[in-house]
XYZ file of C-alpha atoms in Angstrom:
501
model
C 0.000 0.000 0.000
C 1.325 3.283 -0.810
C 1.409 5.159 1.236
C 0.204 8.616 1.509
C 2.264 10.958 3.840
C 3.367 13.611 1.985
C 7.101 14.591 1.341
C 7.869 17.646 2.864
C 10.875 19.624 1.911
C 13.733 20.583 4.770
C 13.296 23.866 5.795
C 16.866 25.730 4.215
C 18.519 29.084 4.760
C 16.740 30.690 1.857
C 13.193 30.235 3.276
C 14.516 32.127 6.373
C 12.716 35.458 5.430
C 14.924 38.856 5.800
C 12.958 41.568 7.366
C 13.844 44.825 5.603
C 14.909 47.367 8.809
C 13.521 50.562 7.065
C 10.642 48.940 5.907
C 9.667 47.338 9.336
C 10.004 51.005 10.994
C 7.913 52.065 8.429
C 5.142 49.438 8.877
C 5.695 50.553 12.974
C 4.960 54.085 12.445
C 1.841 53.684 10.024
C 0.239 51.263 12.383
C 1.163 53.049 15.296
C -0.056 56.301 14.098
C -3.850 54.907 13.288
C -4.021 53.625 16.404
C -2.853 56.670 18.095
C -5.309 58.354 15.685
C -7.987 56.015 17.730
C -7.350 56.465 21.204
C -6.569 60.741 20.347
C -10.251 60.557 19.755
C -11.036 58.818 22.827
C -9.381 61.162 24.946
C -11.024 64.273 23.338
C -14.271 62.922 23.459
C -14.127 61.691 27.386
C -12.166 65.400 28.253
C -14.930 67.493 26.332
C -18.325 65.201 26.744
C -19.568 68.112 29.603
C -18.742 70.553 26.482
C -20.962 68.486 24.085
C -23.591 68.046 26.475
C -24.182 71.360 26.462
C -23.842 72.006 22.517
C -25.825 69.111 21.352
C -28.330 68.438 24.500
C -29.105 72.124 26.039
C -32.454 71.439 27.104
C -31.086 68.600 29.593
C -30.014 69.509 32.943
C -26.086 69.086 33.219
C -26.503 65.010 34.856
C -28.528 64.359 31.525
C -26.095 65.925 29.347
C -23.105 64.685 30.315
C -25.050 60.685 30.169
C -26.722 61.706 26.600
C -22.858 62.761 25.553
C -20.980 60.103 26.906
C -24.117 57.838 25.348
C -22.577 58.565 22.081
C -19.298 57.639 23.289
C -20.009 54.140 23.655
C -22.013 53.993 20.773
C -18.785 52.938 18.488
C -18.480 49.942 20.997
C -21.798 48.483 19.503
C -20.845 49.306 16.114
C -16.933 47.554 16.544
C -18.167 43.827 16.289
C -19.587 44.650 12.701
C -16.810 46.563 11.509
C -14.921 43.572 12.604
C -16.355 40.884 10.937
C -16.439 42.863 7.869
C -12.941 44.289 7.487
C -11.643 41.247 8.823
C -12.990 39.403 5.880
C -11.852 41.859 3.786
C -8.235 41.788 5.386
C -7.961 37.986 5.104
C -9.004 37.664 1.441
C -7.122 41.082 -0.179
C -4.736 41.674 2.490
C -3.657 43.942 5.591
C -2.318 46.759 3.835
C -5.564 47.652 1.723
C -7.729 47.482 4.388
C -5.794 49.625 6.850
C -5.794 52.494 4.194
C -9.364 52.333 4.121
C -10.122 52.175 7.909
C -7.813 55.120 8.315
C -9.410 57.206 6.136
C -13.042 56.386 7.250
C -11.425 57.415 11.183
C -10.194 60.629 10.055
C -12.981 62.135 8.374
C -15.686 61.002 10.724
C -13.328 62.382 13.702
C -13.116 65.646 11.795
C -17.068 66.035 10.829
C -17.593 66.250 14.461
C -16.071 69.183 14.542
C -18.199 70.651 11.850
C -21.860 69.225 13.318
C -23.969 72.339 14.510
C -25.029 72.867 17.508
C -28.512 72.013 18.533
C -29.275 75.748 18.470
C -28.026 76.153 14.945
C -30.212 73.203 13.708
C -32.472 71.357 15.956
C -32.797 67.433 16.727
C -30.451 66.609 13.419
C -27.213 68.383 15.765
C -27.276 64.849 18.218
C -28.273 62.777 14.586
C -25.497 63.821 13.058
C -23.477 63.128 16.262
C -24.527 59.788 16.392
C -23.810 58.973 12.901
C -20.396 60.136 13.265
C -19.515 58.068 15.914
C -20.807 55.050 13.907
C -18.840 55.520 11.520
C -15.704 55.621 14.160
C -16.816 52.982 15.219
C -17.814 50.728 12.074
C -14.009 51.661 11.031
C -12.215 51.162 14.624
C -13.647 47.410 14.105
C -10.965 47.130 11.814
C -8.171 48.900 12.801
C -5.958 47.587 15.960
C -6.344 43.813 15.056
C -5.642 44.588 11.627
C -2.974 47.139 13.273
C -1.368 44.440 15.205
C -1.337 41.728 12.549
C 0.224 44.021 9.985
C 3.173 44.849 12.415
C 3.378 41.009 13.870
C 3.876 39.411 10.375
C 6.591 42.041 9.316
C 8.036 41.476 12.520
C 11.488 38.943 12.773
C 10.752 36.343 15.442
C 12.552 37.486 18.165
C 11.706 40.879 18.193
C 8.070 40.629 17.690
C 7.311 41.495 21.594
C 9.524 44.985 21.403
C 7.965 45.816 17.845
C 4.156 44.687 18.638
C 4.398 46.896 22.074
C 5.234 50.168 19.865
C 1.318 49.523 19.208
C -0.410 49.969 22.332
C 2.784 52.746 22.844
C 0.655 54.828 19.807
C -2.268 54.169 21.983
C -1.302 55.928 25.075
C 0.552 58.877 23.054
C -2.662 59.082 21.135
C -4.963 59.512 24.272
C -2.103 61.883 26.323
C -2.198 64.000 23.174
C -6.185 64.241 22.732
C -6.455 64.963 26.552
C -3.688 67.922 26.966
C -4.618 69.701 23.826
C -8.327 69.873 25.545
C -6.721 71.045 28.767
C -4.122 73.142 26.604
C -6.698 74.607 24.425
C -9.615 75.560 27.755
C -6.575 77.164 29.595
C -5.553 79.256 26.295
C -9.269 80.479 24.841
C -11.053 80.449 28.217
C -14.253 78.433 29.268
C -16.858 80.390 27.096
C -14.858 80.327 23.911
C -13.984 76.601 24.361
C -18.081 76.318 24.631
C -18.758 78.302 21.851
C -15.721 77.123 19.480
C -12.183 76.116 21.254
C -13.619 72.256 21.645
C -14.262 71.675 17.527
C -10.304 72.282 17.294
C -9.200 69.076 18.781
C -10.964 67.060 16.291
C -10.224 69.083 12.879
C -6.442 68.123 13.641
C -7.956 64.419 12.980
C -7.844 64.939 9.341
C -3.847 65.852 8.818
C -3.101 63.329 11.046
C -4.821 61.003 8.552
C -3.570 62.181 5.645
C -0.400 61.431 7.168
C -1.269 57.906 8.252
C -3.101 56.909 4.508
C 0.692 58.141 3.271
C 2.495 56.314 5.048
C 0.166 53.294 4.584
C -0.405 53.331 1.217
C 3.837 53.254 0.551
C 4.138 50.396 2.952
C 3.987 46.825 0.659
C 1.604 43.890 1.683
C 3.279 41.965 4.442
C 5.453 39.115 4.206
C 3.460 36.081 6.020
C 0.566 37.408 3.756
C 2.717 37.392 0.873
C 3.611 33.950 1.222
C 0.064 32.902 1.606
C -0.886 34.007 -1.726
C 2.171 32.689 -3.234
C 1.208 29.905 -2.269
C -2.371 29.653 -3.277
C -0.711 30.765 -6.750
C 0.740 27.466 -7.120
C -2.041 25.346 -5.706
C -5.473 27.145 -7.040
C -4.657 29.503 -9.435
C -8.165 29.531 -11.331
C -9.524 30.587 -7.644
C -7.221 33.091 -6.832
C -8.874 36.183 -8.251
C -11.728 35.906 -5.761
C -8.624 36.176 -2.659
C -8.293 33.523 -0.657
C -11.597 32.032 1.334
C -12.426 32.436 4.958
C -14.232 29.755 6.937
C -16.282 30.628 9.736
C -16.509 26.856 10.366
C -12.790 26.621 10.753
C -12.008 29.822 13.070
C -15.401 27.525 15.811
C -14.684 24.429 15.372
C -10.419 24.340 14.812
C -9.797 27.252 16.722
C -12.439 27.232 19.660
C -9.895 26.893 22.295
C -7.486 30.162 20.763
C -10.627 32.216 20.624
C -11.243 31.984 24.488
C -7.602 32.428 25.041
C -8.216 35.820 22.384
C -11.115 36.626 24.541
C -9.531 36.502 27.880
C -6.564 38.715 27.343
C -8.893 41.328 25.749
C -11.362 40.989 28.334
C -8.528 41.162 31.326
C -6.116 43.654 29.228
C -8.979 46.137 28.396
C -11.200 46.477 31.987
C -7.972 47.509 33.535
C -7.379 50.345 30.965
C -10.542 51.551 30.965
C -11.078 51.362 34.437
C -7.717 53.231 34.944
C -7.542 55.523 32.074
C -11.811 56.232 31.124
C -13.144 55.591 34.995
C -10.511 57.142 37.417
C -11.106 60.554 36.070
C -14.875 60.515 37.456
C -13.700 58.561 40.324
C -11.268 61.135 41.661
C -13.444 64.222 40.939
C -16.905 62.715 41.728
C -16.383 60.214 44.625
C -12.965 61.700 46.122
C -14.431 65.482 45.182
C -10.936 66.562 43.633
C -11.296 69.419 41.098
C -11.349 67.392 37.374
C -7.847 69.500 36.606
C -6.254 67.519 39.114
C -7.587 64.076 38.323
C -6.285 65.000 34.213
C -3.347 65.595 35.299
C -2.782 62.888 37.287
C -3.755 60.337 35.146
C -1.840 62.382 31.517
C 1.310 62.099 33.971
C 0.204 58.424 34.667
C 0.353 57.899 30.754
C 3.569 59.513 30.417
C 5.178 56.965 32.905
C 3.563 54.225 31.160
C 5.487 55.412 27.794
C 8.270 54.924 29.048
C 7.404 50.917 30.422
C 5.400 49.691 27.278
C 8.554 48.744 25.250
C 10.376 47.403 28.150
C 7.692 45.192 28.406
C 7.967 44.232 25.309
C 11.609 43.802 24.931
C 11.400 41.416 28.316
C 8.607 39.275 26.664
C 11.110 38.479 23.767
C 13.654 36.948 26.066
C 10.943 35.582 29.039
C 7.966 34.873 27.172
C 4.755 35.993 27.040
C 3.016 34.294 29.173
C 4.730 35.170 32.437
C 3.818 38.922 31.829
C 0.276 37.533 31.669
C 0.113 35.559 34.805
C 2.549 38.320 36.403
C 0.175 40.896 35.785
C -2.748 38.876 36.829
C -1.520 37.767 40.029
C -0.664 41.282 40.965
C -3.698 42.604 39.566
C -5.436 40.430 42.118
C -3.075 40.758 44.870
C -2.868 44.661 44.750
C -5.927 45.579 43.801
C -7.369 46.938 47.325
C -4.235 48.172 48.460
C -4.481 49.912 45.483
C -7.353 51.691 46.357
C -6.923 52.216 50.085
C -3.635 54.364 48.527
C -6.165 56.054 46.025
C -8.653 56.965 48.961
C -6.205 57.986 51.214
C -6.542 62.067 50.529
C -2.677 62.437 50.244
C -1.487 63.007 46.523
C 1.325 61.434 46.370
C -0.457 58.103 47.964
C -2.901 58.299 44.907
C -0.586 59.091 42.600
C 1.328 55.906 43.460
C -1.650 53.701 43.893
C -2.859 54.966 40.191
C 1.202 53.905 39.235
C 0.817 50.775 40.233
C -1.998 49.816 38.457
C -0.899 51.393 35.132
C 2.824 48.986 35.782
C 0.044 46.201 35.690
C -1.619 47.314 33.222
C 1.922 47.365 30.828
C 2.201 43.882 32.007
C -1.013 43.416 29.534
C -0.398 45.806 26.982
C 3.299 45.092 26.308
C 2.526 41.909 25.245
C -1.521 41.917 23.836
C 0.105 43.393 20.191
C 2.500 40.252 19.966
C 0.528 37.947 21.220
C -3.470 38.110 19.506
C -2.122 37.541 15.961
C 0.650 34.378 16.841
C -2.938 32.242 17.965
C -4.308 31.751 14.077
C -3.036 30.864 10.862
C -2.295 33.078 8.686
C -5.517 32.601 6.011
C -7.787 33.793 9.029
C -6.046 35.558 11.126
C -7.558 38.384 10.807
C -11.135 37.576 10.427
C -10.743 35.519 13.652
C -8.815 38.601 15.301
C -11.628 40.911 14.296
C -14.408 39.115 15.662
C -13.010 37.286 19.145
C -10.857 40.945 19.993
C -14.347 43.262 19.375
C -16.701 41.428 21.109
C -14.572 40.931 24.114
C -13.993 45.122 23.989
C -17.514 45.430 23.863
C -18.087 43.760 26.875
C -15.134 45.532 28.787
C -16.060 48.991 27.643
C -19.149 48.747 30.049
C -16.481 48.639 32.539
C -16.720 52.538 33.300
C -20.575 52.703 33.793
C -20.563 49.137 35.427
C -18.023 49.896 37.476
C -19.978 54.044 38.164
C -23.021 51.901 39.141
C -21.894 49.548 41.908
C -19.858 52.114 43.533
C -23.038 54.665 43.447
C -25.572 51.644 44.363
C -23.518 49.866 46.715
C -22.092 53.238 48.570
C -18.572 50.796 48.842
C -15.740 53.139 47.187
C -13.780 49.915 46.946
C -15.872 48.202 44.249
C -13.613 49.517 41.345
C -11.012 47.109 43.290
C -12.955 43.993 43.622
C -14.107 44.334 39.808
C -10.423 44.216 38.840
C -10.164 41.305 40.902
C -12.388 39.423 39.205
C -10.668 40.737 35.867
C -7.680 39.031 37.215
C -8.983 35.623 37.429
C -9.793 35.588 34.173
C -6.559 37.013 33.369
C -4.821 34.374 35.392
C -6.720 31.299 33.558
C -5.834 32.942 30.165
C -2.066 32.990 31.053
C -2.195 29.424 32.351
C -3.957 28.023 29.088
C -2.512 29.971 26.934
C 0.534 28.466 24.714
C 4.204 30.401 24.476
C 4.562 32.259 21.328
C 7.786 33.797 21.566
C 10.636 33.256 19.759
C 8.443 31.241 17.046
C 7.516 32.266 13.613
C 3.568 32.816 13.671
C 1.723 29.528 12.030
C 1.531 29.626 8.305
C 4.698 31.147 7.560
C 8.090 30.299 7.847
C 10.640 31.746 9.756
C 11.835 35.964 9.924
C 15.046 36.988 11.248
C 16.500 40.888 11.256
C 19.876 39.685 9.221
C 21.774 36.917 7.411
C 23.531 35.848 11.261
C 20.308 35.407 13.135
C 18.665 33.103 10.049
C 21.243 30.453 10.408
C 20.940 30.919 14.476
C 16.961 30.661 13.773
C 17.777 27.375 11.364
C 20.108 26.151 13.203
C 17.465 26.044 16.180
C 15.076 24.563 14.153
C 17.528 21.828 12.975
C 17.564 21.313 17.313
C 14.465 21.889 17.696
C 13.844 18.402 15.232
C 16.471 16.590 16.574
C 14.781 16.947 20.342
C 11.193 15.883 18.759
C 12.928 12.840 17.306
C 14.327 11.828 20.281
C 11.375 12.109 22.173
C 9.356 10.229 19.931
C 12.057 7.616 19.858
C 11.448 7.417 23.637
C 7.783 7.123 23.302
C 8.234 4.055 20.852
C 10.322 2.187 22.707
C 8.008 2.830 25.858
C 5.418 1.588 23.380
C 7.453 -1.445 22.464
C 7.958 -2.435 26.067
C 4.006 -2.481 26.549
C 3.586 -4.018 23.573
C 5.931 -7.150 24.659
C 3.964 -6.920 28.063
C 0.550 -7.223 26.344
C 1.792 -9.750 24.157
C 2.972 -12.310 26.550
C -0.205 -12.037 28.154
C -2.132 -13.629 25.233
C -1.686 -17.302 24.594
C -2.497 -16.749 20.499
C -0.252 -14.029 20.055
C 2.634 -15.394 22.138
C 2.871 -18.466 19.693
């Protein structure tokens, strides 16, 4: 019988592929720069929703207002899943870099026709419409853009520095959201409360569209990845009559191959993204309406929070190429659960620099999370639907933890207990914990469905030459296994008369 494993060719120095240097920095910046696009808007909107309640909602009182406003903030959280699914079908079957142009332009303009929307004065009902729409289409677009983000930078990424370049991400993130909220503050302080009613808060969101402009550039320049590359080639040789319609997703596969990745997806969203928005979104309101601090001091705390956390995020990252990935998960969960309420007995302890240091030490956890989240999500799935998989597991999971700032406003409010925040993030950390334990290492390997990246000619033939090892160990293992298999064989054997003879 013939039989029917297939030959498959040694893997040799030329499949090793060379990532360009320029060209990864390149792919860095442009992803970076959408993202940091993202989260800019996130930190004007929070730092100017009592400015739109008033524009867009003036017949509320100022509780109503600041709900209806911040109503349209999560809006783009029910919209994300959608965006998701679609762009990550589109991503999958025409590639990262086309898609990424288009979600960055659909981010800029919608960021910058907020600041053109009328005021409710100027034009009725149609002013909170319009308002509405617009943050639909953020969100429709933001579906899209940090898994497809992440994956871009990941597969142009060599092997062993995918943690470092994957935490430059999340690094665009924080920029983006430190940048958003000082211009508001920079911007009130210069033009004065009334003007910033009138007109100062549309300026932070026209400076959406150069910043786009910039980002479709640098996009648009960048080529189509490598892994993704690869992929196609190889479709070219095995289905060329089907190749014009891109490659095919299956929803099938990503539930019923990848079932146990998807959870794994799921928790580090879910654990990764409470703790920044209950940091970063929450602690604002926190400090200035439970802790009655003035809402200047509670920016600035938290923007100087940020800056700190600049300065960790690639550390983290760097550390996860040489320790691993999951240790920063499990790390961060453990101390996430262990540090929690002492946290918050610093935060509630009416000295500054107490709070300031109990905020630190959350946002050091929360690096724990973020320095590795860009590196990890895309290493879990094949390349053919990665990001379709990406889209859909990573956006539902933020859509349940952006209800972290309400959820976490309600049970403090209903409850009276100022230490509720904590024992959320508690619970956060179990999941967190589970994730890390379940989870498999990723780095230090190439991502699956494409073969190995190194920065230069000398790492390749270290990278083969591990490989080689790597084959050599797996062969004497399963030459262990067999002859354990042979010695119970022989022992089942001499148990039966028939066979014995």
């Amino acid at each position: 019988m013939k039989s029917r494993i297939k030959a498959v060719k040694p893997i040799a120095l030329k499949d090793v592929t060379i990532i360009d240097d320029s060209k990864l920095r390149k792919a860095i910046t442009a992803a970076s720069l959408g993202n940091a696009m993202e989260w800019f808007d996130f930190g004007v909107y929070g730092f100017v929703a009592y400015a739109l309640g008033q524009v867009f909602f003036p017949g509320a009182d100022p509780g109503v207002q600041m709900i209806a406003a911040l109503a349209t903030f999560s809006v783009p959280f029910l919209i994300r899943p959608l965006g998701g699914l679609f762009f990550g079908t589109l991503g999958d079957k025409y590639g990262r870099q086309k898609i990424l142009s288009i979600t960055i332009i659909i981010m800029s303009i919608s960021t910058f026709c907020i600041g053109l929307i009328p005021s409710y004065a100027s034009i009725g009902i149609w002013a909170p419409i319009l308002l509405l729409l617009a943050k639909m289409a953020q969100g429709f677009s933001v579906g899209g853009e940090y898994t497809g983000a992440s994956i871009f930078v990941a597969e142009y990424s060599p092997d062993r520095k995918r943690g470092f370049m994957g935490s430059w991400l999340d690094f665009g993130s924080i920029a983006g959201f430190v940048l958003g909220a000082g211009l508001v503050v920079l911007i009130s302080a210069m033009v004065g409360e009334k003007d910033f009613l009138d007109w100062g808060w549309r300026l932070p969101f026209f400076l959406a569209l150069p910043l786009g402009i910039i980002g479709l550039y640098l996009r648009h320049a960048l080529e189509e990845t490598p892994a993704f590359q690869q992929h196609v080639e190889k479709l070219e040789q095995g289905d060329r009559e089907g190749l014009h319609s891109g490659p095919r997703v299956s929803f099938k596969e990503i539930a019923t191959k990848h079932w146990r990745n998807l959870l794994i997806c799921v928790g580090l969203v879910i654990s990764t993204n409470v703790t920044y928005y209950m940091l970063l979104t929450y602690m604002p309101s926190y400090l200035s309406h439970n802790l009655h601090y003035s809402e200047d001091h509670g920016v600035l705390i938290i923007i100087a929070i940020m800056l700190g956390m600049l300065f960790v995020q690639p550390v983290m990252g760097l550390l996860s190429d040489r320790f691993g990935r999951r240790p920063f998960v499990i790390i961060g969960s453990i101390a996430l659960m262990a540090l929690a309420i002492p946290c918050f007995a610093l935060i509630n302890s009416d000295v500054i620099g107490l709070i300031f240091l109990g905020l630190l030490i959350l946002a050091i956890i929360l690096n724990c999370f973020t320095g590795v989240m860009a590196s990890t999500l895309p290493a879990m799935f094949p390349t053919h639907i990665r990001y379709s998989a990406l889209a859909s597991s990573f956006n539902i999971s933020v859509l349940v933890a952006g209800l972290t700032p309400t959820l976490a406003a309600w049970l403090v409010e209903s409850s009276g207990n100022l230490y509720m925040p904590a024992y959320y993030l508690m619970v956060v950390a179990l999941i967190g914990l589970a994730t890390g334990i379940f989870m498999k290492e990723t780095a230090n390997r190439p991502l699956k469905g494409a073969t190995p990246s190194a920065s230069d000619i000398t790492e390749a033939r270290e990278i083969l030459q591990e490989h080689h090892d790597n084959i050599e160990q797996k062969i004497d293992d399963i030459n262990e296994q067999i002859a354990e298999l042979e010695k119970k064989k022989e022992n089942l054997v001499n148990q039966h008369p028939t066979i014995n003879e």
